[in-house]
Amino acid sequence: MTEHETPPGSNFITTIIEADLKANKNDGRLATRFPPEPNGYLHIGHAKSICLNFGVAKTYNGTCNLRFDDTNPTKEDVEYVDAIMADVRWLGFDWDDRLHYASDYFEQLYDFAVQLIRTGNAYVDDLNADEIRQHRGTLTEPGTNSPWRSRSVEENLDLFQRMRAGEFEDGARVLRARIDMGHPNLIMRDPTLYRIRKTSHHRTGDTWCIYPMYDFTHCLSDSIEGITHSLCTLEFENNRPLYDWVLDHVAAPCHPQQIEFARLNLSYTVLSKRKLIQLVDEGHVNGWDDPRLPTICGLRRRGCTPEALRNFCERIGLAKRDSVVGVALLEYSIREDLNKRAPRVMGVLRPLKVVIENYPAGQVDELEAVNNPEDPDAGVRTVPFSREIYIERDDFMENPPKKFFRLGPGREVRLRYAFFVTCTDVIKHEKTGEVVELRCTYDPSTRGGNAPDGRKVKATLHWVSAAHAVDAEVRLYDRLFSKANPDEKEAGKTYKDFLNPDALEALRGCKLEPCLADAGPGFFCQFERMGYFCVDAKDSKPGALVFNRTVTLRDAWAKLKKKS
RNA sequence: UGGGGGAUCGUCUAAUGGUAGGACAGCGGACUCUGACUCCGUCAAUCAAGGUUCGAAUCCUUGUCCCUCAGCCA
């Protein structure tokens, strides 16, 4: 890094934090929080927020709380709470004893609401949802006051207490802040603070039948926890005046600063909770952890590492403008990490049988192979070679074009770590004409992969001995959508019309090196020349292995092919 | 058409009145028992028009375009 480069992780928020710390604001303390609502699974957009909040806490010696924003019992569930905690941990972050729930503050929140009533800053409204909407006005016209807006403090207190006691039905009344029905910001036109929901809450059970709204809950929860910097996404910018208003009108312990940043958008996928739920519920994918999904559990199952995801989050930066990060950057981050750590192994995905005619039947050579050229400590292993092997179908062409270096009739190539072989005959299906088998000869003097006479060969192929091969299913994943921005409006179409039907291709009868026979969940590797793969944590069984392709290798040949 | 935000290489992101920089992608090359990795080179941007200034991405004016808000969701 030269002196002109900006240090990684530096952005407009860290600039603010550094200034605040320097000015000894909040007594030089930094406290952030990650506040998910437990109504869905975390996705890569949340990863950005998690890395931000936990990340700044770590680098500036502060703390970051995990807080569940669980104020809507009709949508939330413990299933999500557990999954969210697992995902945050997997990403590599720890909240120690700072696990909180907004629902833990319900009693305090109720007291704050009473304070607002006592000071004339909140009132119980008998209008129903429809009527409230009608009174709200529009973007250009002011709203009108509710007829219930000027009830006495005593009456409001009594009514609010009876709301809590369960005397009224859902929707019968709400508690509203008394701000200004003519406010140019619609959020400030007497926002609802509490609504009646006679629904069991996943943590408080039936203790409550009134539940506080986000705008009332979030700022006060932040304040109760002594948060200094409350980081959220851009769509909450409109809510900031209300965040500040609430804290200014009750005896709040402190007044955190809300700062908004742009949420993550990723090309060729969708990141809205609503759409993700739809894809899962309508069966376009197989559950929340489908490896095609940008959910954290989906990425994990696909074979993405926490390190790769964290590096990605750092690389994308942070700003206030809307943006769409190219999925290529995610793929780059994954390759970068896996290249260092993934053991190399040979796996033939689309097998083509090859018989080495001058190799004695029944003979087996044990050849030495390097486990990871990027990591000398990974050591070596032994790979069996025999008369019948499999190579990749794509590694042979009967009529190779100019720049195709691989095997063809009469050509010599190297079998990795093994021998030079020359193709002597091509056997085709008598009816379809499809190439079904190759006949080759090998040069015994090239054992290990080098010719004593120094002759070179233009290609090195991966291979697996037929007699020793382990069979497996390999699932090839590609981008979920065929369009970079599936949300882009197109006449008569929705994002679902752009789902990529080839996002999953399952190959059966793939031939893997025998050392993979016992690979279990958590195992990942590189199939040389093919990509990075991992054992599927759900469907793989001993004797019936299932591998997922995490990401392909960069492929110069594929690019060349595409051009012509 | 009210309020609140935003606009820098194809994509993300720096530069806070003083050399428009980095990463990804692309292109070209070197190396190579992975057409991988690595290395080198290269292409490429300040929304527009005025103004202030020795000097403007940055300050001022006017305009353009984009996002966001009318849940008893978060």
mmCIF file of N, CA and C (backbone and C1' of nucleotides) in Angstrom, chain A residues 6 71-72 127-129 136 139-140 171 186 195 197 214 236-238 316 318 321 323-324 332 339 344 374 403 405-406 414 416-417 448-449 526 529 554 559, chain B residues 1-8 11-16 19 21-28 33-38 66-74:
data_model
loop_
_atom_site.group_PDB
_atom_site.id
_atom_site.type_symbol
_atom_site.label_atom_id
_atom_site.label_comp_id
_atom_site.label_asym_id
_atom_site.label_seq_id
_atom_site.Cartn_x
_atom_site.Cartn_y
_atom_site.Cartn_z
ATOM 1 N N THR A 6 -6.045 4.715 0.542
ATOM 2 C CA THR A 6 -6.873 4.791 1.738
ATOM 3 C C THR A 6 -6.805 3.454 2.462
ATOM 4 N N THR A 71 -40.900 -6.894 17.811
ATOM 5 C CA THR A 71 -42.079 -6.155 18.282
ATOM 6 C C THR A 71 -43.334 -6.514 17.511
ATOM 7 N N ASN A 72 -43.235 -7.458 16.600
ATOM 8 C CA ASN A 72 -44.413 -7.843 15.817
ATOM 9 C C ASN A 72 -44.634 -9.359 15.884
ATOM 10 N N LEU A 127 -59.741 6.063 15.830
ATOM 11 C CA LEU A 127 -59.870 5.875 14.380
ATOM 12 C C LEU A 127 -59.339 4.499 13.985
ATOM 13 N N ASN A 128 -59.935 3.895 12.969
ATOM 14 C CA ASN A 128 -59.384 2.630 12.479
ATOM 15 C C ASN A 128 -58.306 2.905 11.429
ATOM 16 N N ALA A 129 -57.661 1.850 10.976
ATOM 17 C CA ALA A 129 -56.509 2.004 10.085
ATOM 18 C C ALA A 129 -56.870 2.788 8.834
ATOM 19 N N ARG A 136 -54.274 11.136 6.965
ATOM 20 C CA ARG A 136 -52.841 11.416 6.868
ATOM 21 C C ARG A 136 -52.513 12.444 5.804
ATOM 22 N N LEU A 139 -48.617 13.316 -0.157
ATOM 23 C CA LEU A 139 -47.270 13.897 -0.240
ATOM 24 C C LEU A 139 -47.337 15.415 -0.342
ATOM 25 N N THR A 140 -48.373 15.906 -1.017
ATOM 26 C CA THR A 140 -48.443 17.358 -1.258
ATOM 27 C C THR A 140 -49.479 18.070 -0.408
ATOM 28 N N GLY A 171 -57.099 -3.515 16.645
ATOM 29 C CA GLY A 171 -57.436 -2.461 15.695
ATOM 30 C C GLY A 171 -58.416 -1.427 16.203
ATOM 31 N N LEU A 186 -44.198 12.781 6.095
ATOM 32 C CA LEU A 186 -45.383 12.009 6.487
ATOM 33 C C LEU A 186 -45.163 11.180 7.742
ATOM 34 N N ARG A 195 -50.003 -0.623 18.940
ATOM 35 C CA ARG A 195 -51.234 -1.184 18.388
ATOM 36 C C ARG A 195 -51.621 -2.400 19.215
ATOM 37 N N ARG A 197 -52.581 -6.196 19.505
ATOM 38 C CA ARG A 197 -52.415 -7.470 18.791
ATOM 39 C C ARG A 197 -52.612 -8.588 19.808
ATOM 40 N N TYR A 214 -41.977 -0.017 15.551
ATOM 41 C CA TYR A 214 -40.544 0.122 15.322
ATOM 42 C C TYR A 214 -39.994 1.487 15.744
ATOM 43 N N PHE A 236 -34.367 4.332 6.204
ATOM 44 C CA PHE A 236 -34.746 4.836 7.518
ATOM 45 C C PHE A 236 -34.396 6.310 7.709
ATOM 46 N N GLU A 237 -33.848 6.886 6.645
ATOM 47 C CA GLU A 237 -33.471 8.289 6.711
ATOM 48 C C GLU A 237 -34.698 9.152 7.046
ATOM 49 N N ASN A 238 -35.838 8.805 6.431
ATOM 50 C CA ASN A 238 -37.076 9.539 6.694
ATOM 51 C C ASN A 238 -37.521 9.410 8.141
ATOM 52 N N ILE A 316 -16.340 -4.145 -0.747
ATOM 53 C CA ILE A 316 -17.419 -3.396 -1.397
ATOM 54 C C ILE A 316 -17.531 -1.975 -0.884
ATOM 55 N N LEU A 318 -18.410 1.309 1.625
ATOM 56 C CA LEU A 318 -19.620 1.782 2.276
ATOM 57 C C LEU A 318 -19.849 3.232 1.861
ATOM 58 N N ARG A 321 -24.729 6.258 -1.678
ATOM 59 C CA ARG A 321 -25.414 6.170 -2.970
ATOM 60 C C ARG A 321 -25.860 4.741 -3.252
ATOM 61 N N SER A 323 -26.243 1.387 -5.127
ATOM 62 C CA SER A 323 -25.285 0.746 -6.009
ATOM 63 C C SER A 323 -25.612 -0.731 -6.149
ATOM 64 N N VAL A 324 -25.077 -1.323 -7.168
ATOM 65 C CA VAL A 324 -25.224 -2.757 -7.394
ATOM 66 C C VAL A 324 -23.827 -3.348 -7.536
ATOM 67 N N TYR A 332 -14.711 -13.550 -6.810
ATOM 68 C CA TYR A 332 -13.287 -13.293 -6.654
ATOM 69 C C TYR A 332 -12.857 -13.509 -5.196
ATOM 70 N N ASN A 339 -8.376 -20.589 -2.820
ATOM 71 C CA ASN A 339 -7.115 -20.902 -3.497
ATOM 72 C C ASN A 339 -6.016 -21.180 -2.482
ATOM 73 N N ARG A 344 -6.139 -29.784 -3.371
ATOM 74 C CA ARG A 344 -6.421 -30.105 -4.766
ATOM 75 C C ARG A 344 -6.638 -31.594 -4.907
ATOM 76 N N GLU A 374 -0.190 -24.042 -3.287
ATOM 77 C CA GLU A 374 -0.135 -22.749 -2.605
ATOM 78 C C GLU A 374 0.245 -22.922 -1.136
ATOM 79 N N LYS A 403 -7.032 -23.007 -31.300
ATOM 80 C CA LYS A 403 -6.436 -22.745 -29.988
ATOM 81 C C LYS A 403 -6.744 -23.824 -28.947
ATOM 82 N N PHE A 405 -5.811 -26.840 -27.021
ATOM 83 C CA PHE A 405 -4.528 -27.508 -26.763
ATOM 84 C C PHE A 405 -4.690 -28.935 -26.283
ATOM 85 N N ARG A 406 -5.922 -29.318 -25.948
ATOM 86 C CA ARG A 406 -6.104 -30.574 -25.247
ATOM 87 C C ARG A 406 -6.039 -31.778 -26.184
ATOM 88 N N ARG A 414 -0.381 -34.511 -21.313
ATOM 89 C CA ARG A 414 0.050 -35.087 -20.047
ATOM 90 C C ARG A 414 -1.159 -35.373 -19.174
ATOM 91 N N ARG A 416 -2.079 -35.475 -15.500
ATOM 92 C CA ARG A 416 -1.447 -34.809 -14.365
ATOM 93 C C ARG A 416 -0.842 -35.805 -13.377
ATOM 94 N N TYR A 417 0.420 -35.574 -13.036
ATOM 95 C CA TYR A 417 1.184 -36.388 -12.087
ATOM 96 C C TYR A 417 1.425 -37.807 -12.601
ATOM 97 N N GLY A 448 5.316 -39.740 -13.676
ATOM 98 C CA GLY A 448 5.408 -38.554 -12.826
ATOM 99 C C GLY A 448 5.041 -37.298 -13.588
ATOM 100 N N GLY A 449 5.188 -37.347 -14.919
ATOM 101 C CA GLY A 449 4.706 -36.216 -15.704
ATOM 102 C C GLY A 449 5.765 -35.443 -16.469
ATOM 103 N N GLN A 526 -10.494 -28.279 -4.182
ATOM 104 C CA GLN A 526 -10.555 -27.865 -5.577
ATOM 105 C C GLN A 526 -10.491 -29.113 -6.430
ATOM 106 N N ARG A 529 -8.711 -27.870 -12.240
ATOM 107 C CA ARG A 529 -9.167 -27.348 -13.537
ATOM 108 C C ARG A 529 -10.674 -27.172 -13.623
ATOM 109 N N ARG A 554 -11.327 -19.421 -12.721
ATOM 110 C CA ARG A 554 -11.319 -18.547 -13.903
ATOM 111 C C ARG A 554 -10.946 -19.441 -15.073
ATOM 112 N N LYS A 559 -13.535 -18.451 -22.056
ATOM 113 C CA LYS A 559 -13.649 -17.093 -22.553
ATOM 114 C C LYS A 559 -13.350 -17.046 -24.056
ATOM 115 P P U B 1 -41.938 18.510 -10.163
ATOM 116 O "O5'" U B 1 -43.262 19.317 -9.800
ATOM 117 C "C5'" U B 1 -43.501 20.308 -8.813
ATOM 118 C "C4'" U B 1 -44.708 19.888 -8.010
ATOM 119 C "C3'" U B 1 -44.373 19.043 -6.784
ATOM 120 O "O3'" U B 1 -44.191 19.859 -5.638
ATOM 121 C "C1'" U B 1 -46.160 18.035 -8.031
ATOM 122 P P G B 2 -42.908 20.445 -5.164
ATOM 123 O "O5'" G B 2 -43.001 20.246 -3.581
ATOM 124 C "C5'" G B 2 -43.943 20.998 -2.810
ATOM 125 C "C4'" G B 2 -44.014 20.427 -1.424
ATOM 126 C "C3'" G B 2 -42.678 19.971 -0.859
ATOM 127 O "O3'" G B 2 -41.938 21.033 -0.302
ATOM 128 C "C1'" G B 2 -44.247 18.242 -0.571
ATOM 129 P P G B 3 -40.378 21.012 -0.355
ATOM 130 O "O5'" G B 3 -40.008 19.869 0.679
ATOM 131 C "C5'" G B 3 -40.306 20.057 2.060
ATOM 132 C "C4'" G B 3 -40.026 18.787 2.819
ATOM 133 C "C3'" G B 3 -38.622 18.225 2.679
ATOM 134 O "O3'" G B 3 -37.667 18.930 3.439
ATOM 135 C "C1'" G B 3 -40.189 16.475 2.519
ATOM 136 P P G B 4 -36.192 19.069 2.928
ATOM 137 O "O5'" G B 4 -35.648 17.598 3.186
ATOM 138 C "C5'" G B 4 -35.742 17.022 4.492
ATOM 139 C "C4'" G B 4 -35.343 15.572 4.432
ATOM 140 C "C3'" G B 4 -34.009 15.328 3.741
ATOM 141 O "O3'" G B 4 -32.933 15.598 4.618
ATOM 142 C "C1'" G B 4 -35.614 13.785 2.942
ATOM 143 P P G B 5 -31.491 15.891 3.993
ATOM 144 O "O5'" G B 5 -31.188 14.467 3.379
ATOM 145 C "C5'" G B 5 -30.129 14.313 2.493
ATOM 146 C "C4'" G B 5 -30.101 12.875 2.065
ATOM 147 C "C3'" G B 5 -29.148 12.661 0.915
ATOM 148 O "O3'" G B 5 -27.843 12.465 1.416
ATOM 149 C "C1'" G B 5 -31.232 11.728 0.375
ATOM 150 P P G B 6 -26.670 13.334 0.711
ATOM 151 O "O5'" G B 6 -26.445 12.556 -0.648
ATOM 152 C "C5'" G B 6 -26.191 11.159 -0.634
ATOM 153 C "C4'" G B 6 -26.468 10.568 -1.975
ATOM 154 C "C3'" G B 6 -25.671 11.124 -3.139
ATOM 155 O "O3'" G B 6 -24.355 10.622 -3.147
ATOM 156 C "C1'" G B 6 -27.907 10.791 -3.786
ATOM 157 P P A B 7 -23.202 11.453 -3.906
ATOM 158 O "O5'" A B 7 -23.504 11.173 -5.453
ATOM 159 C "C5'" A B 7 -23.187 9.913 -6.009
ATOM 160 C "C4'" A B 7 -23.735 9.825 -7.405
ATOM 161 C "C3'" A B 7 -22.805 10.369 -8.488
ATOM 162 O "O3'" A B 7 -22.778 9.467 -9.584
ATOM 163 C "C1'" A B 7 -24.946 11.390 -8.629
ATOM 164 P P U B 8 -21.652 8.361 -9.609
ATOM 165 O "O5'" U B 8 -20.334 9.240 -9.695
ATOM 166 C "C5'" U B 8 -20.042 9.988 -10.862
ATOM 167 C "C4'" U B 8 -18.568 10.076 -11.079
ATOM 168 C "C3'" U B 8 -17.892 8.746 -11.354
ATOM 169 O "O3'" U B 8 -18.031 8.385 -12.725
ATOM 170 C "C1'" U B 8 -16.628 9.923 -9.753
ATOM 171 P P U B 11 -21.185 1.668 -14.623
ATOM 172 O "O5'" U B 11 -20.772 0.472 -13.658
ATOM 173 C "C5'" U B 11 -21.579 -0.694 -13.571
ATOM 174 C "C4'" U B 11 -21.095 -1.536 -12.424
ATOM 175 C "C3'" U B 11 -20.843 -0.756 -11.145
ATOM 176 O "O3'" U B 11 -22.055 -0.560 -10.453
ATOM 177 C "C1'" U B 11 -18.979 -2.125 -11.572
ATOM 178 P P C B 12 -22.134 0.520 -9.292
ATOM 179 O "O5'" C B 12 -21.194 -0.220 -8.233
ATOM 180 C "C5'" C B 12 -21.237 0.119 -6.908
ATOM 181 C "C4'" C B 12 -20.105 -0.555 -6.158
ATOM 182 C "C3'" C B 12 -19.360 0.444 -5.300
ATOM 183 O "O3'" C B 12 -20.087 0.754 -4.128
ATOM 184 C "C1'" C B 12 -17.789 -0.872 -6.445
ATOM 185 P P U B 13 -20.265 2.283 -3.746
ATOM 186 O "O5'" U B 13 -18.777 2.684 -3.337
ATOM 187 C "C5'" U B 13 -18.107 1.975 -2.314
ATOM 188 C "C4'" U B 13 -16.633 2.261 -2.371
ATOM 189 C "C3'" U B 13 -16.207 3.694 -2.112
ATOM 190 O "O3'" U B 13 -16.201 3.950 -0.714
ATOM 191 C "C1'" U B 13 -15.002 2.826 -3.948
ATOM 192 P P A B 14 -16.027 5.414 -0.193
ATOM 193 O "O5'" A B 14 -14.475 5.638 -0.475
ATOM 194 C "C5'" A B 14 -13.987 6.924 -0.592
ATOM 195 C "C4'" A B 14 -12.493 6.866 -0.723
ATOM 196 C "C3'" A B 14 -11.848 8.238 -0.751
ATOM 197 O "O3'" A B 14 -11.620 8.706 0.555
ATOM 198 C "C1'" A B 14 -11.031 6.935 -2.549
ATOM 199 P P A B 15 -12.181 10.110 1.001
ATOM 200 O "O5'" A B 15 -11.203 11.087 0.213
ATOM 201 C "C5'" A B 15 -9.796 11.001 0.407
ATOM 202 C "C4'" A B 15 -9.098 11.709 -0.721
ATOM 203 C "C3'" A B 15 -9.537 13.152 -0.936
ATOM 204 O "O3'" A B 15 -8.758 14.016 -0.147
ATOM 205 C "C1'" A B 15 -9.516 11.969 -3.006
ATOM 206 P P U B 16 -9.337 15.030 0.882
ATOM 207 O "O5'" U B 16 -10.645 15.690 0.237
ATOM 208 C "C5'" U B 16 -10.601 16.971 -0.320
ATOM 209 C "C4'" U B 16 -11.531 17.926 0.421
ATOM 210 C "C3'" U B 16 -10.988 18.460 1.755
ATOM 211 O "O3'" U B 16 -11.563 19.727 1.998
ATOM 212 C "C1'" U B 16 -12.964 17.291 2.154
ATOM 213 P P U B 19 -3.690 17.171 -6.166
ATOM 214 O "O5'" U B 19 -2.587 17.004 -7.298
ATOM 215 C "C5'" U B 19 -2.657 17.786 -8.510
ATOM 216 C "C4'" U B 19 -2.223 16.910 -9.652
ATOM 217 C "C3'" U B 19 -3.105 15.672 -9.874
ATOM 218 O "O3'" U B 19 -3.247 15.417 -11.258
ATOM 219 C "C1'" U B 19 -0.910 14.990 -9.382
ATOM 220 P P G B 21 -5.102 9.040 -11.286
ATOM 221 O "O5'" G B 21 -4.819 7.812 -10.329
ATOM 222 C "C5'" G B 21 -3.771 7.874 -9.384
ATOM 223 C "C4'" G B 21 -4.151 7.148 -8.123
ATOM 224 C "C3'" G B 21 -4.655 5.717 -8.284
ATOM 225 O "O3'" G B 21 -3.618 4.782 -8.512
ATOM 226 C "C1'" G B 21 -6.050 6.868 -6.797
ATOM 227 P P G B 22 -3.902 3.431 -9.256
ATOM 228 O "O5'" G B 22 -4.698 2.569 -8.180
ATOM 229 C "C5'" G B 22 -4.065 2.176 -6.966
ATOM 230 C "C4'" G B 22 -5.050 1.452 -6.085
ATOM 231 C "C3'" G B 22 -5.715 0.233 -6.703
ATOM 232 O "O3'" G B 22 -4.895 -0.914 -6.636
ATOM 233 C "C1'" G B 22 -7.352 1.563 -5.645
ATOM 234 P P A B 23 -5.113 -2.127 -7.663
ATOM 235 O "O5'" A B 23 -6.511 -2.732 -7.215
ATOM 236 C "C5'" A B 23 -6.617 -3.474 -5.996
ATOM 237 C "C4'" A B 23 -8.040 -3.905 -5.794
ATOM 238 C "C3'" A B 23 -8.637 -4.712 -6.944
ATOM 239 O "O3'" A B 23 -8.290 -6.074 -6.865
ATOM 240 C "C1'" A B 23 -10.137 -3.002 -6.343
ATOM 241 P P C B 24 -8.116 -6.933 -8.195
ATOM 242 O "O5'" C B 24 -9.624 -7.123 -8.692
ATOM 243 C "C5'" C B 24 -10.531 -7.899 -7.937
ATOM 244 C "C4'" C B 24 -11.918 -7.773 -8.507
ATOM 245 C "C3'" C B 24 -12.061 -8.123 -9.986
ATOM 246 O "O3'" C B 24 -12.131 -9.519 -10.205
ATOM 247 C "C1'" C B 24 -13.198 -6.112 -9.549
ATOM 248 P P A B 25 -11.525 -10.137 -11.535
ATOM 249 O "O5'" A B 25 -12.429 -9.444 -12.668
ATOM 250 C "C5'" A B 25 -13.768 -9.846 -12.864
ATOM 251 C "C4'" A B 25 -14.412 -9.005 -13.931
ATOM 252 C "C3'" A B 25 -13.697 -9.001 -15.276
ATOM 253 O "O3'" A B 25 -13.965 -10.164 -16.028
ATOM 254 C "C1'" A B 25 -14.302 -6.793 -14.700
ATOM 255 P P G B 26 -12.819 -10.749 -16.961
ATOM 256 O "O5'" G B 26 -12.633 -9.594 -18.039
ATOM 257 C "C5'" G B 26 -13.712 -9.252 -18.897
ATOM 258 C "C4'" G B 26 -13.297 -8.131 -19.812
ATOM 259 C "C3'" G B 26 -12.031 -8.370 -20.626
ATOM 260 O "O3'" G B 26 -12.289 -9.177 -21.762
ATOM 261 C "C1'" G B 26 -11.984 -6.195 -19.719
ATOM 262 P P C B 27 -11.220 -10.253 -22.232
ATOM 263 O "O5'" C B 27 -10.094 -9.333 -22.873
ATOM 264 C "C5'" C B 27 -10.390 -8.505 -23.992
ATOM 265 C "C4'" C B 27 -9.248 -7.569 -24.249
ATOM 266 C "C3'" C B 27 -7.877 -8.219 -24.354
ATOM 267 O "O3'" C B 27 -7.651 -8.807 -25.617
ATOM 268 C "C1'" C B 27 -7.729 -6.307 -22.980
ATOM 269 P P G B 28 -6.767 -10.143 -25.685
ATOM 270 O "O5'" G B 28 -5.296 -9.603 -25.433
ATOM 271 C "C5'" G B 28 -4.670 -8.796 -26.417
ATOM 272 C "C4'" G B 28 -3.327 -8.333 -25.927
ATOM 273 C "C3'" G B 28 -2.372 -9.418 -25.466
ATOM 274 O "O3'" G B 28 -1.742 -10.100 -26.535
ATOM 275 C "C1'" G B 28 -2.337 -7.641 -23.917
ATOM 276 P P C B 33 5.938 -26.640 -16.134
ATOM 277 O "O5'" C B 33 4.971 -27.918 -15.997
ATOM 278 C "C5'" C B 33 3.895 -28.066 -16.908
ATOM 279 C "C4'" C B 33 2.719 -28.690 -16.187
ATOM 280 C "C3'" C B 33 2.487 -28.140 -14.792
ATOM 281 O "O3'" C B 33 1.084 -28.078 -14.583
ATOM 282 C "C1'" C B 33 2.624 -30.476 -14.713
ATOM 283 P P U B 34 0.382 -26.635 -14.417
ATOM 284 O "O5'" U B 34 -1.078 -27.114 -14.010
ATOM 285 C "C5'" U B 34 -1.696 -28.179 -14.717
ATOM 286 C "C4'" U B 34 -3.178 -27.895 -14.792
ATOM 287 C "C3'" U B 34 -3.500 -26.494 -15.322
ATOM 288 O "O3'" U B 34 -4.722 -26.549 -16.034
ATOM 289 C "C1'" U B 34 -4.360 -26.734 -13.147
ATOM 290 P P G B 35 -4.740 -26.205 -17.556
ATOM 291 O "O5'" G B 35 -4.936 -24.635 -17.626
ATOM 292 C "C5'" G B 35 -3.837 -23.733 -17.729
ATOM 293 C "C4'" G B 35 -4.299 -22.477 -18.428
ATOM 294 C "C3'" G B 35 -5.596 -21.927 -17.866
ATOM 295 O "O3'" G B 35 -5.615 -20.515 -18.079
ATOM 296 C "C1'" G B 35 -5.928 -22.583 -20.109
ATOM 297 P P A B 36 -5.209 -19.501 -16.915
ATOM 298 O "O5'" A B 36 -5.609 -20.152 -15.508
ATOM 299 C "C5'" A B 36 -6.969 -20.213 -15.118
ATOM 300 C "C4'" A B 36 -7.058 -20.689 -13.689
ATOM 301 C "C3'" A B 36 -6.378 -19.789 -12.667
ATOM 302 O "O3'" A B 36 -7.219 -18.740 -12.266
ATOM 303 C "C1'" A B 36 -5.718 -22.030 -12.309
ATOM 304 P P C B 37 -6.595 -17.307 -11.984
ATOM 305 O "O5'" C B 37 -5.488 -17.603 -10.867
ATOM 306 C "C5'" C B 37 -5.874 -17.953 -9.547
ATOM 307 C "C4'" C B 37 -4.654 -18.255 -8.723
ATOM 308 C "C3'" C B 37 -3.631 -17.127 -8.651
ATOM 309 O "O3'" C B 37 -3.982 -16.163 -7.676
ATOM 310 C "C1'" C B 37 -2.517 -19.162 -9.111
ATOM 311 P P U B 38 -3.768 -14.624 -7.965
ATOM 312 O "O5'" U B 38 -2.187 -14.503 -8.138
ATOM 313 C "C5'" U B 38 -1.320 -14.788 -7.048
ATOM 314 C "C4'" U B 38 0.107 -14.730 -7.512
ATOM 315 C "C3'" U B 38 0.484 -13.461 -8.260
ATOM 316 O "O3'" U B 38 0.811 -12.404 -7.368
ATOM 317 C "C1'" U B 38 1.238 -15.331 -9.484
ATOM 318 P P C B 66 -35.450 9.478 -13.604
ATOM 319 O "O5'" C B 66 -34.571 8.828 -12.441
ATOM 320 C "C5'" C B 66 -33.755 7.690 -12.698
ATOM 321 C "C4'" C B 66 -32.991 7.329 -11.454
ATOM 322 C "C3'" C B 66 -33.841 7.059 -10.223
ATOM 323 O "O3'" C B 66 -34.382 5.763 -10.225
ATOM 324 C "C1'" C B 66 -32.033 8.464 -9.641
ATOM 325 P P C B 67 -35.754 5.477 -9.425
ATOM 326 O "O5'" C B 67 -35.273 5.451 -7.917
ATOM 327 C "C5'" C B 67 -34.338 4.475 -7.474
ATOM 328 C "C4'" C B 67 -33.949 4.777 -6.049
ATOM 329 C "C3'" C B 67 -35.105 4.866 -5.071
ATOM 330 O "O3'" C B 67 -35.547 3.597 -4.669
ATOM 331 C "C1'" C B 67 -33.610 6.652 -4.705
ATOM 332 P P U B 68 -37.073 3.367 -4.249
ATOM 333 O "O5'" U B 68 -37.173 4.227 -2.911
ATOM 334 C "C5'" U B 68 -36.491 3.819 -1.730
ATOM 335 C "C4'" U B 68 -36.731 4.827 -0.641
ATOM 336 C "C3'" U B 68 -38.193 5.117 -0.355
ATOM 337 O "O3'" U B 68 -38.728 4.138 0.518
ATOM 338 C "C1'" U B 68 -37.012 7.150 -0.530
ATOM 339 P P C B 69 -40.272 3.754 0.417
ATOM 340 O "O5'" C B 69 -40.929 4.910 1.276
ATOM 341 C "C5'" C B 69 -40.736 4.956 2.679
ATOM 342 C "C4'" C B 69 -41.416 6.172 3.217
ATOM 343 C "C3'" C B 69 -42.878 6.333 2.803
ATOM 344 O "O3'" C B 69 -43.716 5.593 3.673
ATOM 345 C "C1'" C B 69 -41.722 8.373 2.504
ATOM 346 P P A B 70 -44.925 4.739 3.096
ATOM 347 O "O5'" A B 70 -46.071 5.836 3.076
ATOM 348 C "C5'" A B 70 -46.582 6.350 4.296
ATOM 349 C "C4'" A B 70 -47.913 7.011 4.071
ATOM 350 C "C3'" A B 70 -48.970 6.130 3.403
ATOM 351 O "O3'" A B 70 -49.633 5.345 4.368
ATOM 352 C "C1'" A B 70 -48.911 8.233 2.345
ATOM 353 P P G B 71 -50.071 3.875 4.049
ATOM 354 O "O5'" G B 71 -48.861 2.959 4.577
ATOM 355 C "C5'" G B 71 -48.376 3.144 5.875
ATOM 356 C "C4'" G B 71 -49.068 2.155 6.820
ATOM 357 C "C3'" G B 71 -48.524 2.183 8.222
ATOM 358 O "O3'" G B 71 -49.584 1.802 9.099
ATOM 359 C "C1'" G B 71 -48.308 0.029 7.336
ATOM 360 P P C B 72 -50.326 2.852 9.957
ATOM 361 O "O5'" C B 72 -50.582 2.014 11.308
ATOM 362 C "C5'" C B 72 -49.486 1.602 12.102
ATOM 363 C "C4'" C B 72 -49.816 0.314 12.802
ATOM 364 C "C3'" C B 72 -50.077 -0.858 11.868
ATOM 365 O "O3'" C B 72 -49.612 -2.020 12.525
ATOM 366 C "C1'" C B 72 -51.952 -0.498 13.228
ATOM 367 P P C B 73 -48.866 -3.217 11.737
ATOM 368 O "O5'" C B 73 -47.748 -2.517 10.845
ATOM 369 C "C5'" C B 73 -46.451 -2.355 11.336
ATOM 370 C "C4'" C B 73 -45.579 -3.466 10.798
ATOM 371 C "C3'" C B 73 -44.136 -3.406 11.213
ATOM 372 O "O3'" C B 73 -43.977 -3.977 12.484
ATOM 373 C "C1'" C B 73 -44.290 -3.812 8.888
ATOM 374 P P A B 74 -43.063 -3.250 13.580
ATOM 375 O "O5'" A B 74 -41.583 -3.446 13.026
ATOM 376 C "C5'" A B 74 -41.024 -4.749 12.876
ATOM 377 C "C4'" A B 74 -39.807 -4.637 12.008
ATOM 378 C "C3'" A B 74 -38.763 -3.630 12.488
ATOM 379 O "O3'" A B 74 -37.901 -4.187 13.455
ATOM 380 C "C1'" A B 74 -39.206 -3.263 10.198
#
